[in-house]
Amino acid sequence: MPAGARWKLSVMMFLEFFIWGAWLPLIFGYLPSLGFNPKWQQPLITGAFNLAAVTALFFFTQFADRHFAAERFLAFSHFVGGLAIMALPFIATLSVTPILRFWLFFAAMLLHSLFYVPTISITNSIAFAHVPDPQRDFGLVRLWGTIGWIAAGWPFVFLLADWEKIPSLTSFLNDTDKSWPQALTQWLGAVLGTSKQGDALRQATGYTFITAGIASLVLAAFSLTLPHTPPKPASQAAERFAWLEAIKYLRVPAFLLLFILTFIDAAVHQTYFFWAARYLEQAVKIPGNWVMPVMSVGQIAEILTMAILGWTLKHLGWRWTMTLGILGHALRFTAFALWPYPVVAIAANLLHGICYAFFFATLYIFVDHYFPKDARSSAQGLYNLLILGVGPFIVNFAASHLGEIYKLPEPVNGLEYNFHDMLLWPAGVAFVAALTLALFFRPPSTIAHNANQHF
């Protein structure tokens, strides 16, 4: 694979997931500060991404695949999506009625999501089309997506710092008792340790959308330099509705059980993103400008866990590897509920690697292994419907309702929720799901060749 092509595809993946990673971790704590109703307005805004995922699966992505060169569609989508998400913090400050402000905010979020979500598949298509050996090369290119997500969290150490309370660098350098390296180190320490608080922090969180929008516009321009990837020929009717054929495989008990447990695991996974930022800030007392870097520890662990996934599957098999993946959620939420300390929170976030690689990544490999070649893509899409669409959308409302139940009458030392009792719920759900998988999941003894095959 030419070095130039690898470099371009890697940058594409880096920016693609930098965009998503810039806004997702903090949006759940940002929306309450805007006064949106927690029962339906907040879940609907965060659910815009999931609605777009369903639309992309059945319509948008297929339409783009057949009618546009992939790199041009990528450029147009990120241009429109970038402008849409950059509008969010400005809409939040409009002097209009609350209900109009909500609908404008929701519309901009939905517009961004409708154009962003299809690009997840489009970037994969571009990469697969131009790597010489997908099995050997794609993983190395996709790795840069995870690195992009991690990198997205670190600018906010500085963007969310309280610069009004931080002495100028000049004042440190003018201290004759210190060498300039010592002065610079102390100044950086002041920056890293001084976060905005309260309303100032909430308002500054709007920078997440500006950052995502800038990255999106950069990727829009960069996409025009990517290798040409022509549109695919129009599929036959049978192929256009192949996802309906994939549903027939749910007659197989192992596939049906895995389908149900995927929904549960996706819901628990979304619950983490829904509450993590507020938990880390309120219960663990992580400074606001360090919340995203602390959460990014999970993606760092994901890279390491993916490296040992092949060995784990070989030695533990499908059932126990995926059981460990779900159990990782149970352990993380249990640790959060019982021990709200910085060291424990950071260590528990390392379990994200196990949660993702041992369940979601293993699930994709399982589908690729057991489903016939002509149904694999549709089957992957069917499970993605749960992972990116239905599961997270439903849990946005459920987790919001859970928050209303466990919200304290008055904040206590900055704590707004009874996190101890609340987080034991997703821990318990994950534990039951892991136990169910361990006891009842039995992979088919043969590989399917068609939807009518009996196992």
mmCIF file with all atom_site columns, C-alpha atoms in Angstrom, residues 50-224:
data_model
loop_
_atom_site.group_PDB
_atom_site.id
_atom_site.type_symbol
_atom_site.label_atom_id
_atom_site.label_alt_id
_atom_site.label_comp_id
_atom_site.label_asym_id
_atom_site.label_entity_id
_atom_site.label_seq_id
_atom_site.pdbx_PDB_ins_code
_atom_site.Cartn_x
_atom_site.Cartn_y
_atom_site.Cartn_z
_atom_site.occupancy
_atom_site.B_iso_or_equiv
_atom_site.pdbx_formal_charge
_atom_site.auth_seq_id
_atom_site.auth_comp_id
_atom_site.auth_asym_id
_atom_site.auth_atom_id
_atom_site.pdbx_PDB_model_num
ATOM 1   C CA . ASN A 1 50  ? -29.791 7.536  16.864 1.00 0.00 ? 50  ASN A CA 1
ATOM 2   C CA . LEU A 1 51  ? -32.710 8.505  14.611 1.00 0.00 ? 51  LEU A CA 1
ATOM 3   C CA . ALA A 1 52  ? -30.156 9.400  11.957 1.00 0.00 ? 52  ALA A CA 1
ATOM 4   C CA . ALA A 1 53  ? -28.504 5.999  12.431 1.00 0.00 ? 53  ALA A CA 1
ATOM 5   C CA . VAL A 1 54  ? -31.787 4.238  11.617 1.00 0.00 ? 54  VAL A CA 1
ATOM 6   C CA . THR A 1 55  ? -32.361 6.483  8.589  1.00 0.00 ? 55  THR A CA 1
ATOM 7   C CA . ALA A 1 56  ? -28.811 5.927  7.367  1.00 0.00 ? 56  ALA A CA 1
ATOM 8   C CA . LEU A 1 57  ? -29.107 2.150  7.684  1.00 0.00 ? 57  LEU A CA 1
ATOM 9   C CA . PHE A 1 58  ? -32.226 1.828  5.558  1.00 0.00 ? 58  PHE A CA 1
ATOM 10  C CA . PHE A 1 59  ? -32.029 4.757  3.151  1.00 0.00 ? 59  PHE A CA 1
ATOM 11  C CA . PHE A 1 60  ? -29.306 7.410  3.225  1.00 0.00 ? 60  PHE A CA 1
ATOM 12  C CA . THR A 1 61  ? -26.172 5.261  3.019  1.00 0.00 ? 61  THR A CA 1
ATOM 13  C CA . GLN A 1 62  ? -27.514 3.061  0.204  1.00 0.00 ? 62  GLN A CA 1
ATOM 14  C CA . PHE A 1 63  ? -28.596 6.144  -1.758 1.00 0.00 ? 63  PHE A CA 1
ATOM 15  C CA . ALA A 1 64  ? -25.161 7.740  -1.365 1.00 0.00 ? 64  ALA A CA 1
ATOM 16  C CA . ASP A 1 65  ? -23.375 4.504  -2.299 1.00 0.00 ? 65  ASP A CA 1
ATOM 17  C CA . ARG A 1 66  ? -25.200 4.284  -5.632 1.00 0.00 ? 66  ARG A CA 1
ATOM 18  C CA . HIS A 1 67  ? -25.332 7.888  -6.799 1.00 0.00 ? 67  HIS A CA 1
ATOM 19  C CA . PHE A 1 68  ? -22.197 9.704  -5.638 1.00 0.00 ? 68  PHE A CA 1
ATOM 20  C CA . ALA A 1 69  ? -18.453 9.240  -5.616 1.00 0.00 ? 69  ALA A CA 1
ATOM 21  C CA . ALA A 1 70  ? -17.683 8.432  -1.988 1.00 0.00 ? 70  ALA A CA 1
ATOM 22  C CA . GLU A 1 71  ? -15.074 11.152 -1.466 1.00 0.00 ? 71  GLU A CA 1
ATOM 23  C CA . ARG A 1 72  ? -17.384 13.848 -2.885 1.00 0.00 ? 72  ARG A CA 1
ATOM 24  C CA . PHE A 1 73  ? -20.286 12.719 -0.727 1.00 0.00 ? 73  PHE A CA 1
ATOM 25  C CA . LEU A 1 74  ? -17.940 12.763 2.262  1.00 0.00 ? 74  LEU A CA 1
ATOM 26  C CA . ALA A 1 75  ? -16.881 16.340 1.470  1.00 0.00 ? 75  ALA A CA 1
ATOM 27  C CA . PHE A 1 76  ? -20.453 17.594 1.035  1.00 0.00 ? 76  PHE A CA 1
ATOM 28  C CA . SER A 1 77  ? -21.743 15.793 4.144  1.00 0.00 ? 77  SER A CA 1
ATOM 29  C CA . HIS A 1 78  ? -19.030 17.145 6.413  1.00 0.00 ? 78  HIS A CA 1
ATOM 30  C CA . PHE A 1 79  ? -19.450 20.650 5.035  1.00 0.00 ? 79  PHE A CA 1
ATOM 31  C CA . VAL A 1 80  ? -23.189 20.700 5.810  1.00 0.00 ? 80  VAL A CA 1
ATOM 32  C CA . GLY A 1 81  ? -22.811 18.725 9.048  1.00 0.00 ? 81  GLY A CA 1
ATOM 33  C CA . GLY A 1 82  ? -19.974 20.945 10.229 1.00 0.00 ? 82  GLY A CA 1
ATOM 34  C CA . LEU A 1 83  ? -21.973 24.138 9.747  1.00 0.00 ? 83  LEU A CA 1
ATOM 35  C CA . ALA A 1 84  ? -24.978 22.572 11.492 1.00 0.00 ? 84  ALA A CA 1
ATOM 36  C CA . ILE A 1 85  ? -23.117 21.522 14.628 1.00 0.00 ? 85  ILE A CA 1
ATOM 37  C CA . MET A 1 86  ? -21.247 24.837 14.852 1.00 0.00 ? 86  MET A CA 1
ATOM 38  C CA . ALA A 1 87  ? -24.632 26.571 15.014 1.00 0.00 ? 87  ALA A CA 1
ATOM 39  C CA . LEU A 1 88  ? -25.639 24.809 18.257 1.00 0.00 ? 88  LEU A CA 1
ATOM 40  C CA . PRO A 1 89  ? -23.919 27.080 20.833 1.00 0.00 ? 89  PRO A CA 1
ATOM 41  C CA . PHE A 1 90  ? -25.242 30.154 19.008 1.00 0.00 ? 90  PHE A CA 1
ATOM 42  C CA . ILE A 1 91  ? -28.789 28.770 18.994 1.00 0.00 ? 91  ILE A CA 1
ATOM 43  C CA . ALA A 1 92  ? -28.416 28.123 22.738 1.00 0.00 ? 92  ALA A CA 1
ATOM 44  C CA . THR A 1 93  ? -28.014 31.866 23.370 1.00 0.00 ? 93  THR A CA 1
ATOM 45  C CA . LEU A 1 94  ? -30.830 33.116 21.113 1.00 0.00 ? 94  LEU A CA 1
ATOM 46  C CA . SER A 1 95  ? -33.369 35.448 22.741 1.00 0.00 ? 95  SER A CA 1
ATOM 47  C CA . VAL A 1 96  ? -36.436 33.512 21.618 1.00 0.00 ? 96  VAL A CA 1
ATOM 48  C CA . THR A 1 97  ? -39.136 31.499 23.363 1.00 0.00 ? 97  THR A CA 1
ATOM 49  C CA . PRO A 1 98  ? -37.864 28.311 25.080 1.00 0.00 ? 98  PRO A CA 1
ATOM 50  C CA . ILE A 1 99  ? -39.895 26.022 22.829 1.00 0.00 ? 99  ILE A CA 1
ATOM 51  C CA . LEU A 1 100 ? -38.624 27.697 19.649 1.00 0.00 ? 100 LEU A CA 1
ATOM 52  C CA . ARG A 1 101 ? -35.053 27.513 20.938 1.00 0.00 ? 101 ARG A CA 1
ATOM 53  C CA . PHE A 1 102 ? -35.519 23.799 21.584 1.00 0.00 ? 102 PHE A CA 1
ATOM 54  C CA . TRP A 1 103 ? -36.858 23.060 18.096 1.00 0.00 ? 103 TRP A CA 1
ATOM 55  C CA . LEU A 1 104 ? -34.072 25.064 16.453 1.00 0.00 ? 104 LEU A CA 1
ATOM 56  C CA . PHE A 1 105 ? -31.459 23.252 18.561 1.00 0.00 ? 105 PHE A CA 1
ATOM 57  C CA . PHE A 1 106 ? -33.006 19.867 17.791 1.00 0.00 ? 106 PHE A CA 1
ATOM 58  C CA . ALA A 1 107 ? -33.246 20.647 14.063 1.00 0.00 ? 107 ALA A CA 1
ATOM 59  C CA . ALA A 1 108 ? -29.562 21.626 13.889 1.00 0.00 ? 108 ALA A CA 1
ATOM 60  C CA . MET A 1 109 ? -28.531 18.502 15.813 1.00 0.00 ? 109 MET A CA 1
ATOM 61  C CA . LEU A 1 110 ? -30.677 16.301 13.579 1.00 0.00 ? 110 LEU A CA 1
ATOM 62  C CA . LEU A 1 111 ? -29.287 17.946 10.438 1.00 0.00 ? 111 LEU A CA 1
ATOM 63  C CA . HIS A 1 112 ? -25.723 17.339 11.615 1.00 0.00 ? 112 HIS A CA 1
ATOM 64  C CA . SER A 1 113 ? -26.520 13.725 12.505 1.00 0.00 ? 113 SER A CA 1
ATOM 65  C CA . LEU A 1 114 ? -28.278 12.976 9.214  1.00 0.00 ? 114 LEU A CA 1
ATOM 66  C CA . PHE A 1 115 ? -25.178 14.036 7.312  1.00 0.00 ? 115 PHE A CA 1
ATOM 67  C CA . TYR A 1 116 ? -22.598 12.662 9.762  1.00 0.00 ? 116 TYR A CA 1
ATOM 68  C CA . VAL A 1 117 ? -23.877 9.138  10.468 1.00 0.00 ? 117 VAL A CA 1
ATOM 69  C CA . PRO A 1 118 ? -23.688 7.909  6.838  1.00 0.00 ? 118 PRO A CA 1
ATOM 70  C CA . THR A 1 119 ? -20.057 9.032  6.691  1.00 0.00 ? 119 THR A CA 1
ATOM 71  C CA . ILE A 1 120 ? -19.132 6.339  9.231  1.00 0.00 ? 120 ILE A CA 1
ATOM 72  C CA . SER A 1 121 ? -19.947 3.701  6.609  1.00 0.00 ? 121 SER A CA 1
ATOM 73  C CA . ILE A 1 122 ? -18.635 5.830  3.734  1.00 0.00 ? 122 ILE A CA 1
ATOM 74  C CA . THR A 1 123 ? -15.183 6.192  5.325  1.00 0.00 ? 123 THR A CA 1
ATOM 75  C CA . ASN A 1 124 ? -15.082 2.420  5.799  1.00 0.00 ? 124 ASN A CA 1
ATOM 76  C CA . SER A 1 125 ? -16.031 1.942  2.141  1.00 0.00 ? 125 SER A CA 1
ATOM 77  C CA . ILE A 1 126 ? -13.285 4.300  0.979  1.00 0.00 ? 126 ILE A CA 1
ATOM 78  C CA . ALA A 1 127 ? -10.718 2.535  3.139  1.00 0.00 ? 127 ALA A CA 1
ATOM 79  C CA . PHE A 1 128 ? -11.772 -0.961 2.014  1.00 0.00 ? 128 PHE A CA 1
ATOM 80  C CA . ALA A 1 129 ? -11.674 0.151  -1.630 1.00 0.00 ? 129 ALA A CA 1
ATOM 81  C CA . HIS A 1 130 ? -8.081  1.355  -1.457 1.00 0.00 ? 130 HIS A CA 1
ATOM 82  C CA . VAL A 1 131 ? -6.199  -0.888 0.978  1.00 0.00 ? 131 VAL A CA 1
ATOM 83  C CA . PRO A 1 132 ? -4.457  -3.780 -0.826 1.00 0.00 ? 132 PRO A CA 1
ATOM 84  C CA . ASP A 1 133 ? -5.353  -6.370 1.818  1.00 0.00 ? 133 ASP A CA 1
ATOM 85  C CA . PRO A 1 134 ? -8.370  -5.386 3.972  1.00 0.00 ? 134 PRO A CA 1
ATOM 86  C CA . GLN A 1 135 ? -7.747  -8.093 6.576  1.00 0.00 ? 135 GLN A CA 1
ATOM 87  C CA . ARG A 1 136 ? -4.146  -6.978 7.001  1.00 0.00 ? 136 ARG A CA 1
ATOM 88  C CA . ASP A 1 137 ? -4.376  -3.222 6.433  1.00 0.00 ? 137 ASP A CA 1
ATOM 89  C CA . PHE A 1 138 ? -7.832  -1.997 7.467  1.00 0.00 ? 138 PHE A CA 1
ATOM 90  C CA . GLY A 1 139 ? -7.259  -2.421 11.207 1.00 0.00 ? 139 GLY A CA 1
ATOM 91  C CA . LEU A 1 140 ? -4.175  -0.206 11.098 1.00 0.00 ? 140 LEU A CA 1
ATOM 92  C CA . VAL A 1 141 ? -6.085  2.504  9.219  1.00 0.00 ? 141 VAL A CA 1
ATOM 93  C CA . ARG A 1 142 ? -9.159  2.251  11.497 1.00 0.00 ? 142 ARG A CA 1
ATOM 94  C CA . LEU A 1 143 ? -6.899  2.513  14.556 1.00 0.00 ? 143 LEU A CA 1
ATOM 95  C CA . TRP A 1 144 ? -6.438  6.186  13.712 1.00 0.00 ? 144 TRP A CA 1
ATOM 96  C CA . GLY A 1 145 ? -10.163 6.682  14.280 1.00 0.00 ? 145 GLY A CA 1
ATOM 97  C CA . THR A 1 146 ? -9.758  5.625  17.897 1.00 0.00 ? 146 THR A CA 1
ATOM 98  C CA . ILE A 1 147 ? -6.696  7.860  18.218 1.00 0.00 ? 147 ILE A CA 1
ATOM 99  C CA . GLY A 1 148 ? -8.793  10.732 16.834 1.00 0.00 ? 148 GLY A CA 1
ATOM 100 C CA . TRP A 1 149 ? -11.489 10.137 19.460 1.00 0.00 ? 149 TRP A CA 1
ATOM 101 C CA . ILE A 1 150 ? -8.839  10.185 22.199 1.00 0.00 ? 150 ILE A CA 1
ATOM 102 C CA . ALA A 1 151 ? -7.222  13.335 20.822 1.00 0.00 ? 151 ALA A CA 1
ATOM 103 C CA . ALA A 1 152 ? -10.578 15.147 20.757 1.00 0.00 ? 152 ALA A CA 1
ATOM 104 C CA . GLY A 1 153 ? -10.733 15.224 24.548 1.00 0.00 ? 153 GLY A CA 1
ATOM 105 C CA . TRP A 1 154 ? -7.406  16.869 25.249 1.00 0.00 ? 154 TRP A CA 1
ATOM 106 C CA . PRO A 1 155 ? -7.888  20.402 23.821 1.00 0.00 ? 155 PRO A CA 1
ATOM 107 C CA . PHE A 1 156 ? -10.586 20.908 26.448 1.00 0.00 ? 156 PHE A CA 1
ATOM 108 C CA . VAL A 1 157 ? -8.025  20.782 29.242 1.00 0.00 ? 157 VAL A CA 1
ATOM 109 C CA . PHE A 1 158 ? -7.165  24.271 27.972 1.00 0.00 ? 158 PHE A CA 1
ATOM 110 C CA . LEU A 1 159 ? -10.503 25.379 26.466 1.00 0.00 ? 159 LEU A CA 1
ATOM 111 C CA . LEU A 1 160 ? -12.356 24.724 29.740 1.00 0.00 ? 160 LEU A CA 1
ATOM 112 C CA . ALA A 1 161 ? -9.634  26.171 31.984 1.00 0.00 ? 161 ALA A CA 1
ATOM 113 C CA . ASP A 1 162 ? -10.590 29.288 33.961 1.00 0.00 ? 162 ASP A CA 1
ATOM 114 C CA . TRP A 1 163 ? -8.167  31.725 32.365 1.00 0.00 ? 163 TRP A CA 1
ATOM 115 C CA . GLU A 1 164 ? -9.405  34.623 34.498 1.00 0.00 ? 164 GLU A CA 1
ATOM 116 C CA . LYS A 1 165 ? -7.923  32.918 37.564 1.00 0.00 ? 165 LYS A CA 1
ATOM 117 C CA . ILE A 1 166 ? -4.660  31.851 35.916 1.00 0.00 ? 166 ILE A CA 1
ATOM 118 C CA . PRO A 1 167 ? -1.710  34.265 36.228 1.00 0.00 ? 167 PRO A CA 1
ATOM 119 C CA . SER A 1 168 ? -0.112  35.258 32.947 1.00 0.00 ? 168 SER A CA 1
ATOM 120 C CA . LEU A 1 169 ? 2.903   33.346 31.676 1.00 0.00 ? 169 LEU A CA 1
ATOM 121 C CA . THR A 1 170 ? 4.882   36.597 31.833 1.00 0.00 ? 170 THR A CA 1
ATOM 122 C CA . SER A 1 171 ? 4.416   36.822 35.602 1.00 0.00 ? 171 SER A CA 1
ATOM 123 C CA . PHE A 1 172 ? 5.978   33.373 35.995 1.00 0.00 ? 172 PHE A CA 1
ATOM 124 C CA . LEU A 1 173 ? 8.846   34.126 33.612 1.00 0.00 ? 173 LEU A CA 1
ATOM 125 C CA . ASN A 1 174 ? 9.617   37.393 35.418 1.00 0.00 ? 174 ASN A CA 1
ATOM 126 C CA . ASP A 1 175 ? 10.192  35.514 38.667 1.00 0.00 ? 175 ASP A CA 1
ATOM 127 C CA . THR A 1 176 ? 13.981  35.733 38.979 1.00 0.00 ? 176 THR A CA 1
ATOM 128 C CA . ASP A 1 177 ? 14.075  32.863 41.479 1.00 0.00 ? 177 ASP A CA 1
ATOM 129 C CA . LYS A 1 178 ? 13.087  30.367 38.785 1.00 0.00 ? 178 LYS A CA 1
ATOM 130 C CA . SER A 1 179 ? 14.646  29.285 35.514 1.00 0.00 ? 179 SER A CA 1
ATOM 131 C CA . TRP A 1 180 ? 12.389  29.555 32.474 1.00 0.00 ? 180 TRP A CA 1
ATOM 132 C CA . PRO A 1 181 ? 11.741  25.772 32.347 1.00 0.00 ? 181 PRO A CA 1
ATOM 133 C CA . GLN A 1 182 ? 10.654  25.874 36.003 1.00 0.00 ? 182 GLN A CA 1
ATOM 134 C CA . ALA A 1 183 ? 8.467   28.920 35.369 1.00 0.00 ? 183 ALA A CA 1
ATOM 135 C CA . LEU A 1 184 ? 6.869   27.336 32.306 1.00 0.00 ? 184 LEU A CA 1
ATOM 136 C CA . THR A 1 185 ? 6.219   24.100 34.209 1.00 0.00 ? 185 THR A CA 1
ATOM 137 C CA . GLN A 1 186 ? 4.545   25.957 37.083 1.00 0.00 ? 186 GLN A CA 1
ATOM 138 C CA . TRP A 1 187 ? 2.422   27.989 34.673 1.00 0.00 ? 187 TRP A CA 1
ATOM 139 C CA . LEU A 1 188 ? 1.267   24.824 32.885 1.00 0.00 ? 188 LEU A CA 1
ATOM 140 C CA . GLY A 1 189 ? 0.455   23.324 36.282 1.00 0.00 ? 189 GLY A CA 1
ATOM 141 C CA . ALA A 1 190 ? -1.747  26.331 37.041 1.00 0.00 ? 190 ALA A CA 1
ATOM 142 C CA . VAL A 1 191 ? -3.497  25.971 33.680 1.00 0.00 ? 191 VAL A CA 1
ATOM 143 C CA . LEU A 1 192 ? -4.076  22.239 34.026 1.00 0.00 ? 192 LEU A CA 1
ATOM 144 C CA . GLY A 1 193 ? -5.350  22.555 37.586 1.00 0.00 ? 193 GLY A CA 1
ATOM 145 C CA . THR A 1 194 ? -7.732  25.513 37.186 1.00 0.00 ? 194 THR A CA 1
ATOM 146 C CA . SER A 1 195 ? -11.082 24.611 35.668 1.00 0.00 ? 195 SER A CA 1
ATOM 147 C CA . LYS A 1 196 ? -14.142 26.730 35.049 1.00 0.00 ? 196 LYS A CA 1
ATOM 148 C CA . GLN A 1 197 ? -16.991 26.038 37.446 1.00 0.00 ? 197 GLN A CA 1
ATOM 149 C CA . GLY A 1 198 ? -20.775 26.158 37.388 1.00 0.00 ? 198 GLY A CA 1
ATOM 150 C CA . ASP A 1 199 ? -22.470 28.246 34.720 1.00 0.00 ? 199 ASP A CA 1
ATOM 151 C CA . ALA A 1 200 ? -19.143 29.370 33.255 1.00 0.00 ? 200 ALA A CA 1
ATOM 152 C CA . LEU A 1 201 ? -18.207 25.724 32.661 1.00 0.00 ? 201 LEU A CA 1
ATOM 153 C CA . ARG A 1 202 ? -21.571 24.936 31.087 1.00 0.00 ? 202 ARG A CA 1
ATOM 154 C CA . GLN A 1 203 ? -21.339 27.891 28.726 1.00 0.00 ? 203 GLN A CA 1
ATOM 155 C CA . ALA A 1 204 ? -17.775 27.035 27.746 1.00 0.00 ? 204 ALA A CA 1
ATOM 156 C CA . THR A 1 205 ? -18.891 23.481 26.956 1.00 0.00 ? 205 THR A CA 1
ATOM 157 C CA . GLY A 1 206 ? -20.341 24.988 23.784 1.00 0.00 ? 206 GLY A CA 1
ATOM 158 C CA . TYR A 1 207 ? -16.759 24.952 22.505 1.00 0.00 ? 207 TYR A CA 1
ATOM 159 C CA . THR A 1 208 ? -17.170 21.200 22.006 1.00 0.00 ? 208 THR A CA 1
ATOM 160 C CA . PHE A 1 209 ? -19.537 21.862 19.098 1.00 0.00 ? 209 PHE A CA 1
ATOM 161 C CA . ILE A 1 210 ? -17.285 24.556 17.642 1.00 0.00 ? 210 ILE A CA 1
ATOM 162 C CA . THR A 1 211 ? -14.334 22.151 17.805 1.00 0.00 ? 211 THR A CA 1
ATOM 163 C CA . ALA A 1 212 ? -16.349 19.360 16.159 1.00 0.00 ? 212 ALA A CA 1
ATOM 164 C CA . GLY A 1 213 ? -17.554 21.757 13.466 1.00 0.00 ? 213 GLY A CA 1
ATOM 165 C CA . ILE A 1 214 ? -14.062 23.001 12.636 1.00 0.00 ? 214 ILE A CA 1
ATOM 166 C CA . ALA A 1 215 ? -12.809 19.410 12.363 1.00 0.00 ? 215 ALA A CA 1
ATOM 167 C CA . SER A 1 216 ? -15.770 18.598 10.115 1.00 0.00 ? 216 SER A CA 1
ATOM 168 C CA . LEU A 1 217 ? -14.992 21.491 7.771  1.00 0.00 ? 217 LEU A CA 1
ATOM 169 C CA . VAL A 1 218 ? -11.326 20.458 7.670  1.00 0.00 ? 218 VAL A CA 1
ATOM 170 C CA . LEU A 1 219 ? -12.357 16.915 6.732  1.00 0.00 ? 219 LEU A CA 1
ATOM 171 C CA . ALA A 1 220 ? -14.732 18.307 4.092  1.00 0.00 ? 220 ALA A CA 1
ATOM 172 C CA . ALA A 1 221 ? -11.801 20.020 2.383  1.00 0.00 ? 221 ALA A CA 1
ATOM 173 C CA . PHE A 1 222 ? -9.435  17.099 2.941  1.00 0.00 ? 222 PHE A CA 1
ATOM 174 C CA . SER A 1 223 ? -11.939 14.626 1.453  1.00 0.00 ? 223 SER A CA 1
ATOM 175 C CA . LEU A 1 224 ? -11.428 16.179 -1.975 1.00 0.00 ? 224 LEU A CA 1
#
